[in-house]
Amino acid sequence: MRFFKNALSFMIISILLLRSIETSVYATPNTNSQDQVKIAVFLSNFNSPFISSLKKDLEEVQRENENRIHFTFFDSKGNETIQNENIDGSFNQNFNLFVVDLVNSNTNFSQNALGKIFNKNIPLIVTLIPSNPIINYIKTYNRAVIIGADDAQSGSLQGNILVDSWNSNKKALDRNKDNVMQYIMLKGPISDPSTPLRSKYPIQALNDAGIKTDELLSSTCNWNKDCARDDIQSSLLNLYSKVEVIISNNDAMAIGAIEALQKYGFNKGGNSKYIPVVGVDAIPESRKLIDQGFMTGTVIQDTRAYADAIHSVGVNLISGADPLNETNYKFDETGPIIKLPFYKYVKRH
């Protein structure tokens, strides 16, 4: 009998130990599943059209889950010092999860801020895919997930939109009749990992389709509409007869380009004076311009899809479950990275 009791005790202890090992990868939180989940969301800049849209969609998720989830938003105003101060000031507010949209994903400053979160053992979601050094640093923390998008795909889709536009209306678009697409590239921040991908892959897609290209100008406008408008306006003074296409790393800069073109009589409807412009994000203003025929196309980066992923994965992280539990998401082969797909948006005929 004593042997049986000892054996039973050993079995119970072994089962408990195994369960402990299984759940240790995603540490058990201190929250009751019935309590309202409190999530701190540190956004890079409320004035960014994409970030503003993401904030609205997260607020919609909160309304749909009333009394079960609450987001508190912090505006970094494009300043990493402010972002780090916001993070530091939130450690004593009993948040169950931090969601961080890094102002600058390429600095030791950002790594130090993330390190403080790691030390506090707070579950973490980083939105938009940061630089490789920051990705590798995030991988060292077993309560973190990165939710972003495939920026190489977004560039390729931009290129595909231009391939269709060029091939269907080449006679009008090839203004100097040299069988080469002369273009201006409007770029995001140099430090942003998406910038080189969104700049490289549209051209690669065009070249793969047999279209020769020639870059007339590359302008870094840091996602800013006003900068893009001013740069395109001045470029048209010097390159008026040469510009055939404008490729923008985001919609805000594309909209600035449209404003400059329209000042010179382009892109007001019809094909007689038209320069194709493509962007990324599919914000409402760009969709309207596309539907009106003033802009060629954009690539949808669905902020509601981001919000839903943040909600589903975040709740799993808080509960101590596998982040992908009861979701359709998959991790990238390089680590705990979820890449949401892009889609083309063009005028419906």
CSV table of C-alpha atoms in Angstrom, one decimal:
chain,number,residue,atom,x,y,z
A,1,MET,CA,0.0,0.0,0.0
A,2,ARG,CA,2.8,2.4,1.0
A,3,PHE,CA,4.5,1.7,-2.3
A,4,PHE,CA,1.3,2.4,-4.2
A,5,LYS,CA,0.9,5.8,-2.4
A,6,ASN,CA,4.5,6.7,-3.1
A,7,ALA,CA,4.1,5.8,-6.8
A,8,LEU,CA,0.9,7.8,-7.0
A,9,SER,CA,2.5,10.8,-5.4
A,10,PHE,CA,5.4,10.6,-7.8
A,11,MET,CA,3.0,10.4,-10.8
A,12,ILE,CA,1.1,13.5,-9.7
A,13,ILE,CA,4.3,15.5,-9.1
A,14,SER,CA,5.6,14.4,-12.5
A,15,ILE,CA,2.4,15.5,-14.3
A,16,LEU,CA,2.4,18.9,-12.5
A,17,LEU,CA,6.1,19.4,-13.5
A,18,LEU,CA,5.4,18.5,-17.1
A,19,ARG,CA,2.6,21.0,-17.3
A,20,SER,CA,4.8,23.6,-15.7
A,21,ILE,CA,7.5,23.0,-18.4
A,22,GLU,CA,4.9,23.1,-21.2
A,23,THR,CA,3.6,26.5,-20.1
A,24,SER,CA,6.9,28.1,-19.2
A,25,VAL,CA,7.6,29.3,-22.8
A,26,TYR,CA,4.7,31.7,-22.4
A,27,ALA,CA,4.8,32.8,-18.8
A,28,THR,CA,1.6,32.6,-16.8
A,29,PRO,CA,0.1,36.1,-16.2
A,30,ASN,CA,-1.2,37.6,-13.0
A,31,THR,CA,-4.6,38.5,-14.4
A,32,ASN,CA,-7.9,36.8,-13.9
A,33,SER,CA,-9.5,35.8,-17.2
A,34,GLN,CA,-12.7,37.4,-16.1
A,35,ASP,CA,-11.1,40.8,-15.5
A,36,GLN,CA,-11.0,43.5,-18.1
A,37,VAL,CA,-7.8,43.3,-20.1
A,38,LYS,CA,-5.8,46.6,-20.1
A,39,ILE,CA,-3.6,47.2,-23.0
A,40,ALA,CA,-1.2,50.1,-23.5
A,41,VAL,CA,-0.7,51.1,-27.1
A,42,PHE,CA,2.3,53.3,-27.9
A,43,LEU,CA,1.9,54.7,-31.4
A,44,SER,CA,4.6,56.6,-33.3
A,45,ASN,CA,2.4,59.5,-34.4
A,46,PHE,CA,-1.3,60.1,-34.2
A,47,ASN,CA,-1.0,62.4,-37.3
A,48,SER,CA,0.1,59.6,-39.6
A,49,PRO,CA,-2.9,58.6,-41.7
A,50,PHE,CA,-2.1,54.9,-41.3
A,51,ILE,CA,-1.6,55.1,-37.6
A,52,SER,CA,-4.7,57.2,-37.2
A,53,SER,CA,-6.7,54.5,-39.0
A,54,LEU,CA,-5.1,51.8,-36.9
A,55,LYS,CA,-6.1,53.6,-33.7
A,56,LYS,CA,-9.7,53.9,-34.9
A,57,ASP,CA,-9.9,50.2,-35.7
A,58,LEU,CA,-8.5,49.3,-32.3
A,59,GLU,CA,-11.2,51.6,-30.7
A,60,GLU,CA,-13.8,49.7,-32.8
A,61,VAL,CA,-12.4,46.3,-31.4
A,62,GLN,CA,-12.8,47.8,-27.9
A,63,ARG,CA,-16.4,48.7,-28.6
A,64,GLU,CA,-17.1,45.2,-29.9
A,65,ASN,CA,-15.6,43.8,-26.7
A,66,GLU,CA,-17.1,46.1,-24.2
A,67,ASN,CA,-16.0,45.6,-20.6
A,68,ARG,CA,-13.6,42.8,-21.7
A,69,ILE,CA,-10.8,44.9,-23.3
A,70,HIS,CA,-9.6,48.5,-22.9
A,71,PHE,CA,-6.9,50.2,-25.0
A,72,THR,CA,-5.0,53.3,-23.7
A,73,PHE,CA,-3.3,55.2,-26.4
A,74,PHE,CA,0.0,57.1,-26.2
A,75,ASP,CA,1.1,59.5,-28.9
A,76,SER,CA,4.9,59.6,-29.4
A,77,LYS,CA,4.5,62.5,-31.8
A,78,GLY,CA,7.3,61.1,-34.0
A,79,ASN,CA,9.8,61.5,-31.1
A,80,GLU,CA,11.5,58.5,-29.6
A,81,THR,CA,12.3,60.4,-26.4
A,82,ILE,CA,8.6,61.0,-25.9
A,83,GLN,CA,7.8,57.3,-26.7
A,84,ASN,CA,10.4,56.1,-24.2
A,85,GLU,CA,9.0,58.5,-21.5
A,86,ASN,CA,5.5,57.2,-22.2
A,87,ILE,CA,6.7,53.6,-21.8
A,88,ASP,CA,8.6,54.4,-18.6
A,89,GLY,CA,5.5,56.1,-17.1
A,90,SER,CA,3.2,53.2,-17.8
A,91,PHE,CA,5.0,50.5,-15.8
A,92,ASN,CA,3.1,51.2,-12.6
A,93,GLN,CA,-0.4,51.4,-14.3
A,94,ASN,CA,-1.0,47.6,-14.2
A,95,PHE,CA,-1.3,47.1,-18.0
A,96,ASN,CA,-1.5,43.5,-19.1
A,97,LEU,CA,0.1,44.0,-22.5
A,98,PHE,CA,2.2,46.6,-24.3
A,99,VAL,CA,1.7,47.3,-28.0
A,100,VAL,CA,4.6,49.3,-29.4
A,101,ASP,CA,4.8,51.0,-32.8
A,102,LEU,CA,8.4,52.0,-32.7
A,103,VAL,CA,9.2,55.6,-33.7
A,104,ASN,CA,12.7,54.4,-34.8
A,105,SER,CA,13.3,50.7,-35.1
A,106,ASN,CA,17.0,51.1,-35.8
A,107,THR,CA,18.5,52.6,-32.7
A,108,ASN,CA,20.0,51.5,-29.3
A,109,PHE,CA,17.5,53.9,-27.8
A,110,SER,CA,14.6,51.7,-29.0
A,111,GLN,CA,16.4,48.6,-27.8
A,112,ASN,CA,16.8,50.1,-24.4
A,113,ALA,CA,13.0,50.8,-24.2
A,114,LEU,CA,12.2,47.3,-25.2
A,115,GLY,CA,14.7,45.9,-22.7
A,116,LYS,CA,12.8,47.7,-19.9
A,117,ILE,CA,9.6,45.9,-21.0
A,118,PHE,CA,11.4,42.6,-21.0
A,119,ASN,CA,12.7,43.2,-17.5
A,120,LYS,CA,9.2,43.9,-16.2
A,121,ASN,CA,8.0,40.6,-17.8
A,122,ILE,CA,5.1,42.3,-19.6
A,123,PRO,CA,3.7,40.6,-22.8
A,124,LEU,CA,4.7,42.6,-25.9
A,125,ILE,CA,3.5,43.1,-29.4
A,126,VAL,CA,5.6,45.2,-31.8
A,127,THR,CA,3.7,46.4,-34.8
A,128,LEU,CA,5.3,46.8,-38.2
A,129,ILE,CA,8.4,44.9,-38.8
A,130,PRO,CA,11.5,46.6,-37.4
A,131,SER,CA,15.2,46.3,-38.4
A,132,ASN,CA,17.0,43.0,-38.2
A,133,PRO,CA,19.0,43.9,-35.1
A,134,ILE,CA,15.8,44.8,-33.3
A,135,ILE,CA,14.1,41.6,-34.5
A,136,ASN,CA,16.9,39.5,-33.2
A,137,TYR,CA,16.8,41.3,-29.9
A,138,ILE,CA,13.0,40.8,-29.6
A,139,LYS,CA,13.5,37.0,-30.3
A,140,THR,CA,15.4,36.8,-27.0
A,141,TYR,CA,12.2,37.5,-25.1
A,142,ASN,CA,9.6,34.7,-25.0
A,143,ARG,CA,6.6,36.9,-24.4
A,144,ALA,CA,6.9,39.0,-27.6
A,145,VAL,CA,5.4,38.8,-31.1
A,146,ILE,CA,5.9,41.1,-34.1
A,147,ILE,CA,2.9,41.8,-36.3
A,148,GLY,CA,3.7,43.4,-39.6
A,149,ALA,CA,3.4,43.0,-43.3
A,150,ASP,CA,5.4,41.8,-46.2
A,151,ASP,CA,6.8,45.0,-47.6
A,152,ALA,CA,8.5,43.2,-50.5
A,153,GLN,CA,5.0,42.1,-51.5
A,154,SER,CA,3.7,45.6,-51.4
A,155,GLY,CA,6.4,46.8,-53.7
A,156,SER,CA,5.8,44.0,-56.1
A,157,LEU,CA,2.1,44.7,-56.2
A,158,GLN,CA,2.8,48.4,-56.9
A,159,GLY,CA,4.9,47.2,-59.8
A,160,ASN,CA,2.2,45.0,-61.1
A,161,ILE,CA,-0.3,47.9,-61.1
A,162,LEU,CA,2.2,49.9,-63.2
A,163,VAL,CA,2.8,47.0,-65.6
A,164,ASP,CA,-1.0,46.9,-66.3
A,165,SER,CA,-1.2,50.7,-66.7
A,166,TRP,CA,1.8,50.9,-68.9
A,167,ASN,CA,0.9,48.0,-71.2
A,168,SER,CA,-2.7,49.2,-71.6
A,169,ASN,CA,-1.9,52.8,-72.4
A,170,LYS,CA,1.7,52.9,-73.4
A,171,LYS,CA,1.2,55.3,-76.3
A,172,ALA,CA,0.1,58.1,-74.0
A,173,LEU,CA,2.3,57.3,-71.0
A,174,ASP,CA,5.6,56.9,-72.8
A,175,ARG,CA,5.8,60.6,-73.3
A,176,ASN,CA,9.2,60.7,-75.0
A,177,LYS,CA,8.6,57.5,-77.0
A,178,ASP,CA,11.9,55.9,-75.9
A,179,ASN,CA,10.3,52.6,-74.7
A,180,VAL,CA,11.7,53.3,-71.1
A,181,MET,CA,9.6,54.2,-68.0
A,182,GLN,CA,11.1,57.3,-66.5
A,183,TYR,CA,10.1,57.6,-62.8
A,184,ILE,CA,10.4,59.5,-59.6
A,185,MET,CA,10.6,57.5,-56.3
A,186,LEU,CA,9.2,59.1,-53.1
A,187,LYS,CA,10.8,57.3,-50.1
A,188,GLY,CA,10.0,56.9,-46.5
A,189,PRO,CA,12.6,57.4,-43.7
A,190,ILE,CA,16.0,56.0,-44.4
A,191,SER,CA,16.0,54.2,-41.0
A,192,ASP,CA,12.7,52.5,-41.7
A,193,PRO,CA,13.2,48.8,-42.8
A,194,SER,CA,10.2,49.1,-45.2
A,195,THR,CA,11.7,51.9,-47.3
A,196,PRO,CA,14.3,49.9,-49.2
A,197,LEU,CA,11.8,47.0,-49.8
A,198,ARG,CA,9.1,49.3,-51.1
A,199,SER,CA,11.7,51.1,-53.3
A,200,LYS,CA,13.3,47.9,-54.7
A,201,TYR,CA,10.5,45.6,-55.5
A,202,PRO,CA,8.3,47.9,-57.7
A,203,ILE,CA,11.2,48.3,-60.1
A,204,GLN,CA,12.0,44.6,-60.0
A,205,ALA,CA,8.4,43.7,-60.9
A,206,LEU,CA,8.5,46.1,-63.8
A,207,ASN,CA,11.8,44.8,-65.1
A,208,ASP,CA,10.7,41.2,-64.6
A,209,ALA,CA,7.7,42.1,-66.9
A,210,GLY,CA,10.1,43.3,-69.6
A,211,ILE,CA,9.7,47.0,-69.0
A,212,LYS,CA,12.9,49.1,-68.9
A,213,THR,CA,13.1,51.8,-66.2
A,214,ASP,CA,15.1,54.9,-65.6
A,215,GLU,CA,15.1,56.7,-62.2
A,216,LEU,CA,15.0,60.5,-62.7
A,217,LEU,CA,14.9,61.4,-59.0
A,218,SER,CA,14.8,59.8,-55.6
A,219,SER,CA,13.4,61.9,-52.8
A,220,THR,CA,13.2,61.0,-49.1
A,221,CYS,CA,10.1,62.6,-47.7
A,222,ASN,CA,9.6,60.5,-44.5
A,223,TRP,CA,5.9,59.6,-45.2
A,224,ASN,CA,5.1,63.4,-45.4
A,225,LYS,CA,2.5,64.7,-47.8
A,226,ASP,CA,3.7,68.3,-47.8
A,227,CYS,CA,7.3,67.3,-48.5
A,228,ALA,CA,6.2,65.2,-51.5
A,229,ARG,CA,4.0,67.9,-52.9
A,230,ASP,CA,6.9,70.5,-52.7
A,231,ASP,CA,9.5,68.1,-54.2
A,232,ILE,CA,7.3,67.0,-57.1
A,233,GLN,CA,6.3,70.6,-57.7
A,234,SER,CA,9.9,71.7,-58.0
A,235,SER,CA,10.8,68.5,-60.0
A,236,LEU,CA,8.2,69.3,-62.6
A,237,LEU,CA,9.8,72.6,-63.2
A,238,ASN,CA,13.0,70.9,-64.2
A,239,LEU,CA,11.8,67.5,-65.5
A,240,TYR,CA,8.4,68.5,-66.9
A,241,SER,CA,8.7,66.6,-70.2
A,242,LYS,CA,10.5,63.6,-68.7
A,243,VAL,CA,8.4,62.4,-65.8
A,244,GLU,CA,6.2,59.4,-66.7
A,245,VAL,CA,5.5,57.7,-63.4
A,246,ILE,CA,5.6,58.5,-59.7
A,247,ILE,CA,6.2,55.6,-57.2
A,248,SER,CA,5.5,56.4,-53.6
A,249,ASN,CA,6.4,54.3,-50.5
A,250,ASN,CA,3.1,55.4,-48.9
A,251,ASP,CA,-0.2,57.1,-49.7
A,252,ALA,CA,0.4,60.3,-47.9
A,253,MET,CA,3.3,61.2,-50.2
A,254,ALA,CA,1.4,59.9,-53.2
A,255,ILE,CA,-1.4,62.3,-52.3
A,256,GLY,CA,1.1,65.2,-52.1
A,257,ALA,CA,2.4,64.2,-55.6
A,258,ILE,CA,-1.2,64.3,-56.9
A,259,GLU,CA,-1.7,67.8,-55.5
A,260,ALA,CA,1.5,69.0,-57.3
A,261,LEU,CA,0.5,67.3,-60.6
A,262,GLN,CA,-2.9,68.9,-60.5
A,263,LYS,CA,-1.4,72.3,-60.1
A,264,TYR,CA,0.3,71.8,-63.5
A,265,GLY,CA,-2.9,70.5,-65.1
A,266,PHE,CA,-2.2,66.8,-64.8
A,267,ASN,CA,-4.4,64.0,-63.3
A,268,LYS,CA,-7.7,65.8,-63.4
A,269,GLY,CA,-9.5,63.2,-65.3
A,270,GLY,CA,-9.0,61.5,-68.6
A,271,ASN,CA,-5.7,60.3,-70.2
A,272,SER,CA,-4.6,63.4,-72.1
A,273,LYS,CA,-2.4,64.7,-69.3
A,274,TYR,CA,-1.9,61.9,-66.9
A,275,ILE,CA,1.1,60.6,-64.9
A,276,PRO,CA,0.5,57.3,-63.1
A,277,VAL,CA,1.0,57.6,-59.3
A,278,VAL,CA,1.0,54.6,-57.0
A,279,GLY,CA,1.1,54.4,-53.2
A,280,VAL,CA,0.8,52.0,-50.2
A,281,ASP,CA,-1.8,51.9,-47.4
A,282,ALA,CA,-5.1,52.5,-49.2
A,283,ILE,CA,-6.2,55.2,-46.8
A,284,PRO,CA,-9.6,56.7,-47.6
A,285,GLU,CA,-8.3,59.8,-49.3
A,286,SER,CA,-6.2,57.8,-51.8
A,287,ARG,CA,-9.1,55.4,-52.5
A,288,LYS,CA,-11.2,58.4,-53.4
A,289,LEU,CA,-8.6,59.7,-55.7
A,290,ILE,CA,-8.3,56.3,-57.4
A,291,ASP,CA,-12.1,56.0,-57.8
A,292,GLN,CA,-12.1,59.5,-59.3
A,293,GLY,CA,-9.4,58.5,-61.8
A,294,PHE,CA,-6.8,60.9,-60.4
A,295,MET,CA,-4.5,58.3,-58.9
A,296,THR,CA,-3.6,55.0,-60.5
A,297,GLY,CA,-3.6,52.6,-57.6
A,298,THR,CA,-2.4,51.7,-54.1
A,299,VAL,CA,-1.8,48.6,-52.0
A,300,ILE,CA,-4.1,47.8,-49.1
A,301,GLN,CA,-2.4,47.5,-45.7
A,302,ASP,CA,-5.6,46.7,-43.8
A,303,THR,CA,-5.6,48.4,-40.4
A,304,ARG,CA,-8.6,46.4,-39.3
A,305,ALA,CA,-6.6,43.2,-40.0
A,306,TYR,CA,-3.8,44.6,-37.8
A,307,ALA,CA,-6.3,45.5,-35.0
A,308,ASP,CA,-7.9,42.0,-35.1
A,309,ALA,CA,-4.4,40.4,-35.0
A,310,ILE,CA,-3.3,42.6,-32.1
A,311,HIS,CA,-6.5,41.7,-30.2
A,312,SER,CA,-6.4,37.9,-30.8
A,313,VAL,CA,-2.6,37.4,-30.3
A,314,GLY,CA,-2.6,39.9,-27.4
A,315,VAL,CA,-5.2,38.0,-25.5
A,316,ASN,CA,-3.3,34.8,-25.9
A,317,LEU,CA,-0.1,36.4,-24.7
A,318,ILE,CA,-1.8,37.7,-21.6
A,319,SER,CA,-3.5,34.4,-20.8
A,320,GLY,CA,-0.2,32.5,-21.1
A,321,ALA,CA,-1.4,30.5,-24.2
A,322,ASP,CA,0.5,30.0,-27.4
A,323,PRO,CA,0.2,33.3,-29.3
A,324,LEU,CA,-1.3,31.6,-32.3
A,325,ASN,CA,-3.9,29.6,-30.3
A,326,GLU,CA,-7.3,29.5,-32.1
A,327,THR,CA,-6.1,31.8,-34.8
A,328,ASN,CA,-5.4,31.4,-38.5
A,329,TYR,CA,-2.1,33.2,-38.3
A,330,LYS,CA,1.3,31.7,-38.9
A,331,PHE,CA,4.8,32.7,-37.8
A,332,ASP,CA,7.4,33.7,-40.4
A,333,GLU,CA,10.1,31.1,-40.8
A,334,THR,CA,12.6,33.5,-39.1
A,335,GLY,CA,10.8,33.8,-35.8
A,336,PRO,CA,7.7,35.1,-34.0
A,337,ILE,CA,6.7,37.3,-36.8
A,338,ILE,CA,3.2,37.5,-38.3
A,339,LYS,CA,3.1,39.0,-41.8
A,340,LEU,CA,-0.3,40.2,-42.9
A,341,PRO,CA,-0.9,40.2,-46.7
A,342,PHE,CA,-1.3,43.2,-49.0
A,343,TYR,CA,-3.9,43.6,-51.8
A,344,LYS,CA,-4.0,45.8,-54.9
A,345,TYR,CA,-6.6,48.6,-55.0
A,346,VAL,CA,-7.3,50.1,-58.4
A,347,LYS,CA,-10.3,51.8,-60.0
A,348,ARG,CA,-13.1,49.4,-60.9
A,349,HIS,CA,-14.2,49.7,-64.5
